[in-house]
Structures are given as C-alpha cells and as structure tokens.
CSV table of C-alpha atoms in Angstrom, one decimal:
chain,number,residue,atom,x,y,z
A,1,UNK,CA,9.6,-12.6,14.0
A,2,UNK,CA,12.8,-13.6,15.7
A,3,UNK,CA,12.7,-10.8,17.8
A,4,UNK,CA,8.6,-11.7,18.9
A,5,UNK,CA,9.4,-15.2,19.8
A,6,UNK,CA,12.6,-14.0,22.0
A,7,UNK,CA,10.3,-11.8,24.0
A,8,UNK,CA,7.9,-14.9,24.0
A,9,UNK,CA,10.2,-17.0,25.5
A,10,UNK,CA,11.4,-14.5,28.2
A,11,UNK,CA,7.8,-13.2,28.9
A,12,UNK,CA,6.3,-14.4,32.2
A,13,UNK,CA,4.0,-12.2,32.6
A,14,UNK,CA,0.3,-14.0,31.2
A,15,UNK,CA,-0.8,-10.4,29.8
A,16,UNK,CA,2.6,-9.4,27.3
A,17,UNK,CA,2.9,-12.7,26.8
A,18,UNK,CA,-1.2,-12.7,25.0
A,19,UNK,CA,-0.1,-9.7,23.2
A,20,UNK,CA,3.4,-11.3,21.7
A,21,UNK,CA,1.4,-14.2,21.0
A,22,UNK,CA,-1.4,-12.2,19.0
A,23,UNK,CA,1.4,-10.8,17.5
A,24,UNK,CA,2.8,-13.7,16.2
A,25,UNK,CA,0.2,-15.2,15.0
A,26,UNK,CA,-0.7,-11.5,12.6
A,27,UNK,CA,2.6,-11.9,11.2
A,28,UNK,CA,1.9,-16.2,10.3
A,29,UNK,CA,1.6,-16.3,6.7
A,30,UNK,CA,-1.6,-17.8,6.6
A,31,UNK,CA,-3.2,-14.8,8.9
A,32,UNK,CA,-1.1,-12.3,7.3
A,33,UNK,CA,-3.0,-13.4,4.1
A,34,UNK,CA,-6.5,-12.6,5.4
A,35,UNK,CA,-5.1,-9.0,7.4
A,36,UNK,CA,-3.8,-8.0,4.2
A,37,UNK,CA,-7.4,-8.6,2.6
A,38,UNK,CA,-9.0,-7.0,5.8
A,39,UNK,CA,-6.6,-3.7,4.6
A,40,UNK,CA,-7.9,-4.0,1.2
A,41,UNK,CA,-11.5,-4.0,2.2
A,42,UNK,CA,-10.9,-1.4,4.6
A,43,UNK,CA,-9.4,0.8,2.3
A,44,UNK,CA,-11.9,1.2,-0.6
A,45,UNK,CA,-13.2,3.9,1.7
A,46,UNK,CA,-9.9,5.7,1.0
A,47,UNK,CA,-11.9,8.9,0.7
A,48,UNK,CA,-13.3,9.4,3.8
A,49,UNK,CA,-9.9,8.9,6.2
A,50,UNK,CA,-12.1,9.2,9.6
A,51,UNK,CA,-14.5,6.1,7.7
A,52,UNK,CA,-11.4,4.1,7.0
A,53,UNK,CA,-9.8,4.2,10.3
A,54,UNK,CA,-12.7,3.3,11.5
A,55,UNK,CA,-13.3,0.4,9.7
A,56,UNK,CA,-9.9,-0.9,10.9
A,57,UNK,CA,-11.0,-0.2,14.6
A,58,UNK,CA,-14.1,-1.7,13.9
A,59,UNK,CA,-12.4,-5.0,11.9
A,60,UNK,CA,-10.4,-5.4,15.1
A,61,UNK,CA,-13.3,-5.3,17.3
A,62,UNK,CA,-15.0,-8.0,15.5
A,63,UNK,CA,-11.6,-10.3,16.1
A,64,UNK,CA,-12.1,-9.7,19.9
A,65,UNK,CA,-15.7,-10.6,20.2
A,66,UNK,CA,-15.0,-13.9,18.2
A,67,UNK,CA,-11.8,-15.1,20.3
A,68,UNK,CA,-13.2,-13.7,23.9
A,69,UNK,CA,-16.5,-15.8,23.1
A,70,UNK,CA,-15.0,-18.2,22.1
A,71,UNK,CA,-12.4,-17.9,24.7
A,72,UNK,CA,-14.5,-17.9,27.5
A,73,UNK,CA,-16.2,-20.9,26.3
A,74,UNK,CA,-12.9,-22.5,26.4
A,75,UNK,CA,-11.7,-21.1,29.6
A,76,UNK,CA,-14.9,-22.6,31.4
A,77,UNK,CA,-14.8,-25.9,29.9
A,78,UNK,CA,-10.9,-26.2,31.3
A,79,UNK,CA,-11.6,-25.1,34.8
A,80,UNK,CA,-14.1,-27.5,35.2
A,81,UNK,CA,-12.2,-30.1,33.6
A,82,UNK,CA,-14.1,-30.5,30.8
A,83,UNK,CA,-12.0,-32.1,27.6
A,84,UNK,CA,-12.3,-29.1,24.9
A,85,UNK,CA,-10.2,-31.4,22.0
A,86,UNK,CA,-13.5,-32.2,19.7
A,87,UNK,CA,-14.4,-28.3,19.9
A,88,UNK,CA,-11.0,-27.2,19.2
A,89,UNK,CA,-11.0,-29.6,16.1
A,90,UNK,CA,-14.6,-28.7,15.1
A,91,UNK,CA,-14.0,-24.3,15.3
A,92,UNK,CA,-10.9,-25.1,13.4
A,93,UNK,CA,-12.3,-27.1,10.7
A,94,UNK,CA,-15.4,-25.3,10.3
A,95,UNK,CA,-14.0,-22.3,10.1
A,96,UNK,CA,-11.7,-23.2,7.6
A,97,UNK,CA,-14.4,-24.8,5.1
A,98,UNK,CA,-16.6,-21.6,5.7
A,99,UNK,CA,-14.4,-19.2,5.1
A,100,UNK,CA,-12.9,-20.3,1.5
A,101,UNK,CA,-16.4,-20.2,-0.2
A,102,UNK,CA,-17.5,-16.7,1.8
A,103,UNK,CA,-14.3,-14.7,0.4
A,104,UNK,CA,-15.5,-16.4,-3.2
A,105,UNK,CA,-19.2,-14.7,-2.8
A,106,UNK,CA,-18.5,-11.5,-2.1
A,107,UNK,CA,-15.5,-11.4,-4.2
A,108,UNK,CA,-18.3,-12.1,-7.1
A,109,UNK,CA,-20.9,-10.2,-5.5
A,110,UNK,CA,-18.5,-7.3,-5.3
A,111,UNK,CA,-17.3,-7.5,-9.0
A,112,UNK,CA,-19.7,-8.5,-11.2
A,113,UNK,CA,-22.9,-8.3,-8.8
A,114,UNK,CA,-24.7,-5.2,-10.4
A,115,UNK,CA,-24.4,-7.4,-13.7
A,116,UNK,CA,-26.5,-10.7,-11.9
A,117,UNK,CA,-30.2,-10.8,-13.0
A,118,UNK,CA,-30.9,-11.2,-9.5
A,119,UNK,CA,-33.8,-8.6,-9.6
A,120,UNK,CA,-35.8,-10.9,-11.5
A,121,UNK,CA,-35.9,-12.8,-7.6
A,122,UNK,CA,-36.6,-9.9,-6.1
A,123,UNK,CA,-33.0,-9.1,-5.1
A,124,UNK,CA,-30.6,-6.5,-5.9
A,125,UNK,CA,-27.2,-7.0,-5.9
A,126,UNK,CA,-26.3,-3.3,-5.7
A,127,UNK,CA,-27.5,-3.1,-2.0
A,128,UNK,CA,-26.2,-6.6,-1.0
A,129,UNK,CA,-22.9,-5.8,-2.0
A,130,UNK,CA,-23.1,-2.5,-0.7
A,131,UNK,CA,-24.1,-4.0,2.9
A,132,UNK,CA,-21.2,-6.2,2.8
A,133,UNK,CA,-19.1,-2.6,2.8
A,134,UNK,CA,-18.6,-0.2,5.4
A,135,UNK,CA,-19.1,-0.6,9.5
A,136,UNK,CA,-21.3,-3.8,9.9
A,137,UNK,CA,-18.9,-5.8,6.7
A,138,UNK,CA,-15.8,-4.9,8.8
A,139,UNK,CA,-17.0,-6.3,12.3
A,140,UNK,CA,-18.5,-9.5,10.0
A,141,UNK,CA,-14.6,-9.7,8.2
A,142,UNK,CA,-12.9,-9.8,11.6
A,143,UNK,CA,-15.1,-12.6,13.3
A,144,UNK,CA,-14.9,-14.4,9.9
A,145,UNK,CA,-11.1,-14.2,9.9
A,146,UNK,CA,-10.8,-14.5,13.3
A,147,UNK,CA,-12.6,-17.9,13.0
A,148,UNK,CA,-10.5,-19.3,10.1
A,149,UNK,CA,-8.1,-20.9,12.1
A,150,UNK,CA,-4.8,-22.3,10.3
A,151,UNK,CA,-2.4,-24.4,11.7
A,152,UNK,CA,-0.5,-21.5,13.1
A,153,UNK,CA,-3.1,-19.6,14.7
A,154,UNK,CA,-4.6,-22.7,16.5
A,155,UNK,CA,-1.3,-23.3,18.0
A,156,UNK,CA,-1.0,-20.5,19.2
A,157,UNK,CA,-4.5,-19.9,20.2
A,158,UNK,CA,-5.7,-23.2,21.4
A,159,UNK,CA,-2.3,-24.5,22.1
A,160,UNK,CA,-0.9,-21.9,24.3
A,161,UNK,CA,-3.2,-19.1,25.0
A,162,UNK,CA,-6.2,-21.3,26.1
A,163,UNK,CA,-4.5,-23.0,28.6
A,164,UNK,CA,-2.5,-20.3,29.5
A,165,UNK,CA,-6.0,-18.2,30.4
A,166,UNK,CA,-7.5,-20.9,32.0
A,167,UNK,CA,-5.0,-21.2,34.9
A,168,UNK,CA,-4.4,-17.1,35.4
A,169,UNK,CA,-6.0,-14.9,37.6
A,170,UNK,CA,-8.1,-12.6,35.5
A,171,UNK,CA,-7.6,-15.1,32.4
A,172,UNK,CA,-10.8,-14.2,30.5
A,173,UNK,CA,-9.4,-10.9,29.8
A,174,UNK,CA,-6.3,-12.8,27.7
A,175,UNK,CA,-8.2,-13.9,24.7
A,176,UNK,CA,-9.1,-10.2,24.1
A,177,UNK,CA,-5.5,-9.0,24.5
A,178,UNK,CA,-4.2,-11.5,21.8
A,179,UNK,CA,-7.3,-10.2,19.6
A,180,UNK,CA,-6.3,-6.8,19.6
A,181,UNK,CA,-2.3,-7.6,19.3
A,182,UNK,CA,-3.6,-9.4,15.9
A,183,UNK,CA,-5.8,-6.6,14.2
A,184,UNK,CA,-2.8,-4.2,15.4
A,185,UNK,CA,-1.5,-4.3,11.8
A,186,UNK,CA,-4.6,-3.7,10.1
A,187,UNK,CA,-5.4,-0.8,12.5
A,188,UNK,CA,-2.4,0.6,12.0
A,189,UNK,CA,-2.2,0.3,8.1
A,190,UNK,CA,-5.7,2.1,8.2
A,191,UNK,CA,-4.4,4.7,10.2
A,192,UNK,CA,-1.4,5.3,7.9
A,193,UNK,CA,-3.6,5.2,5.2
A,194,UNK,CA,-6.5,7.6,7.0
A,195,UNK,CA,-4.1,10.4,8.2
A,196,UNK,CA,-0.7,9.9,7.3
A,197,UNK,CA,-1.5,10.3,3.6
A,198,UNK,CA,-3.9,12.6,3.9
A,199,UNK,CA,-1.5,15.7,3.9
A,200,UNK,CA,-0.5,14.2,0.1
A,201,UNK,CA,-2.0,17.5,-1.7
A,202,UNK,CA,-5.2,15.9,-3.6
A,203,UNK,CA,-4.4,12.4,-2.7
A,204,UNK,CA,-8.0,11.9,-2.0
A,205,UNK,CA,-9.3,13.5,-4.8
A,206,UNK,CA,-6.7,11.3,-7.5
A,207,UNK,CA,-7.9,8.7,-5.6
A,208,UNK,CA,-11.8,9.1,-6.3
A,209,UNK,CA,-10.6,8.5,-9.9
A,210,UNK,CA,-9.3,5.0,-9.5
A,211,UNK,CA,-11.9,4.1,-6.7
A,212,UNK,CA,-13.5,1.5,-9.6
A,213,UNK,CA,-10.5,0.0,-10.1
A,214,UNK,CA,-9.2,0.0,-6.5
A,215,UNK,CA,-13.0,-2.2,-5.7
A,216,UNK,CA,-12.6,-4.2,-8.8
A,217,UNK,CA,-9.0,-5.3,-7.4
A,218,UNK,CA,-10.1,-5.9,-3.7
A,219,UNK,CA,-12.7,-7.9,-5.2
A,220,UNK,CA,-10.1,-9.7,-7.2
A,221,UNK,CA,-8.1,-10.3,-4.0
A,222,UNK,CA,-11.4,-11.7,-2.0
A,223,UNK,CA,-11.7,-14.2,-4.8
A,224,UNK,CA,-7.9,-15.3,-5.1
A,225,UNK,CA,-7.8,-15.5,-0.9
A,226,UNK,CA,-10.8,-17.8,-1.2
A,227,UNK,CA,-9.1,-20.1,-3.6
A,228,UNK,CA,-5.8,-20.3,-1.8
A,229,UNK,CA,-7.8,-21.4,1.5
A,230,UNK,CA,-9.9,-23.9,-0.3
C-alpha cells in the first residue's frame, strides 16, 4: 500500500498513474470486500479451470464498461464545464443502497432457492439462480461492484481520476486503465486458481466433492457482504 501510494506521488505520467490508482483503490478495504466475493463467485466453477479464468476476465470486463461509461459521461460534462457534484453524489449513493439488498437476493436465491415454492408463480428458482452463475452473472458482479462506490473508491475515482482524464490528451481511455488495474486481483486469483492448481493430482476431482459446500459458503458470503454494506 505504502509502496502504491509512493509511486502515486512520483507518477506523472496520467496513464501509470490510472493504473496505481485502480490499484489502490482494489486493495481499500471496502473494495477489497466485494473482489474477494467476486473470487468466491468466480470460483464455484473450480472444475472447469479454462470457465474460471474466464469468469475473472469476464468480471473485470464488466468493471471497465461501468467506469468507462460512466467515465466518459463525466469527462464530457468537465470539458464543457458542466458541474458533475449532484451526479457524483447520486452514482455514489445509489450504488451503495442497491448493492446491499442485491448481494442479500442472490445470496438467498443461491442457498435456499430450489427450496422456495416459487413454481407455484410460475418461476423456478433452479434456473434463476443458475442464470445468476457463469459468464453473463460475472459481467453483472463487476458493473454492480464497480458501481458500489465507498468512500475510498470515490476519492479516488471521482476525486482524482475524473479530473485527471478530463484535462489529458487521450483521457477517455483512463477510466478503463484504472478498471482493469482494480479487477487485476480477482483475475489473477482466478488464474492461480484455474492453472496453477491444476497440476495438484485430482485437485479437481476432490474438489467436485465439496462443490455443495463451496456454493453453500459463497452464498453465505453474498449474504454477510450484503449486510456489512447495508
């Protein structure tokens, strides 16, 4: 962390100094609590390694859609001297409110769903759980997260990048740097987890055996996430 903001205060260049600041912000406590959910989500696939790294690239491509939209947005309003304050405040307060209940539902959906007499409505639980899994949930997870700004991540986000971006050359380009430095630890968890351990003789196939459990607990952690943020 030390080391990050040293290299933040010595960076003049508007590129590195994105990517330290995406950086810093995946390390905050209050992101570090959603990544580490991202890695939980991501990794119920344990048994297909080439599905979970994928899942992590794909978590992290949902985080640069949401901050380059929403960057550009920002970017405009600024160089055209538009006042951006009451968007700022309404992104980060919405996405805080929105994302407490969210983790709460699917952590529920995910652990107790195929018990829910939902069918009687027409609905089954089994398949809206399962489409909260797998390529389209991670994309979802990392524009939901990336939304849920804390005190930290605005800062950094709103407070320096923004207007950072807005007076380089070729500053619409920033918000998707610092999105990519900030999924950097979840992409490379998932890759540790996807090949690293894969030469772990039958790792995949002990694994198979506590995949009920290992859903049941990233469930668990959706739910205990979504408390802590409301």
């Amino acid at each position: 962390m030390d080391i990050l903001q040293t290299w933040l205060e010595s960076s003049d260049v508007p590129v590195l100094t994105a990517f330290i600041l995406g950086l810093l912000t995946a390390v905050s406590p209050c992101p570090l609590a959603t990544n580490i959910t991202a890695i939980g989500f991501i990794s119920k696939d344990i048994n297909s390694k080439n599905r979970t790294f994928l899942y992590g690239l794909l978590y992290t491509f949902g985080r640069i859609v949401a901050y380059s939209l929403l960057g550009a947005l920002l970017i405009f309003m600024l160089r055209r001297g538009i006042d951006t304050f009451d968007l700022q405040s309404e992104v980060s307060h919405w996405g805080e409110v929105l994302l407490s209940p969210v983790l709460i539902v699917v952590g529920v959906l995910m652990l107790v769903g195929d018990r829910l007499p939902l069918s009687r409505f027409g609905l089954n639980a089994s398949e809206r759980s399962e489409r909260l899994r797998g390529a389209w949930g991670s994309v979802m997870l990392g524009i939901l997260f990336a939304m849920a700004f804390c005190p930290t991540s605005g800062l950094f986000y709103f407070g320096m990048l923004i207007p950072m971006s807005a007076s380089a050359s070729g500053g619409y380009a920033l918000p998707a740097v610092y999105a990519l430095a900030t999924g950097l630890p979840v992409v490379t968890v998932a890759w540790t987890i996807a090949y690293s351990m894969s030469n772990i003789a039958g790792f995949y196939q002990k694994m198979q055996v506590f995949q009920k459990w290992l859903n049941r607990i990233v469930a668990v952690l959706f739910i205990v996430v979504g408390i802590y943020y409301f």
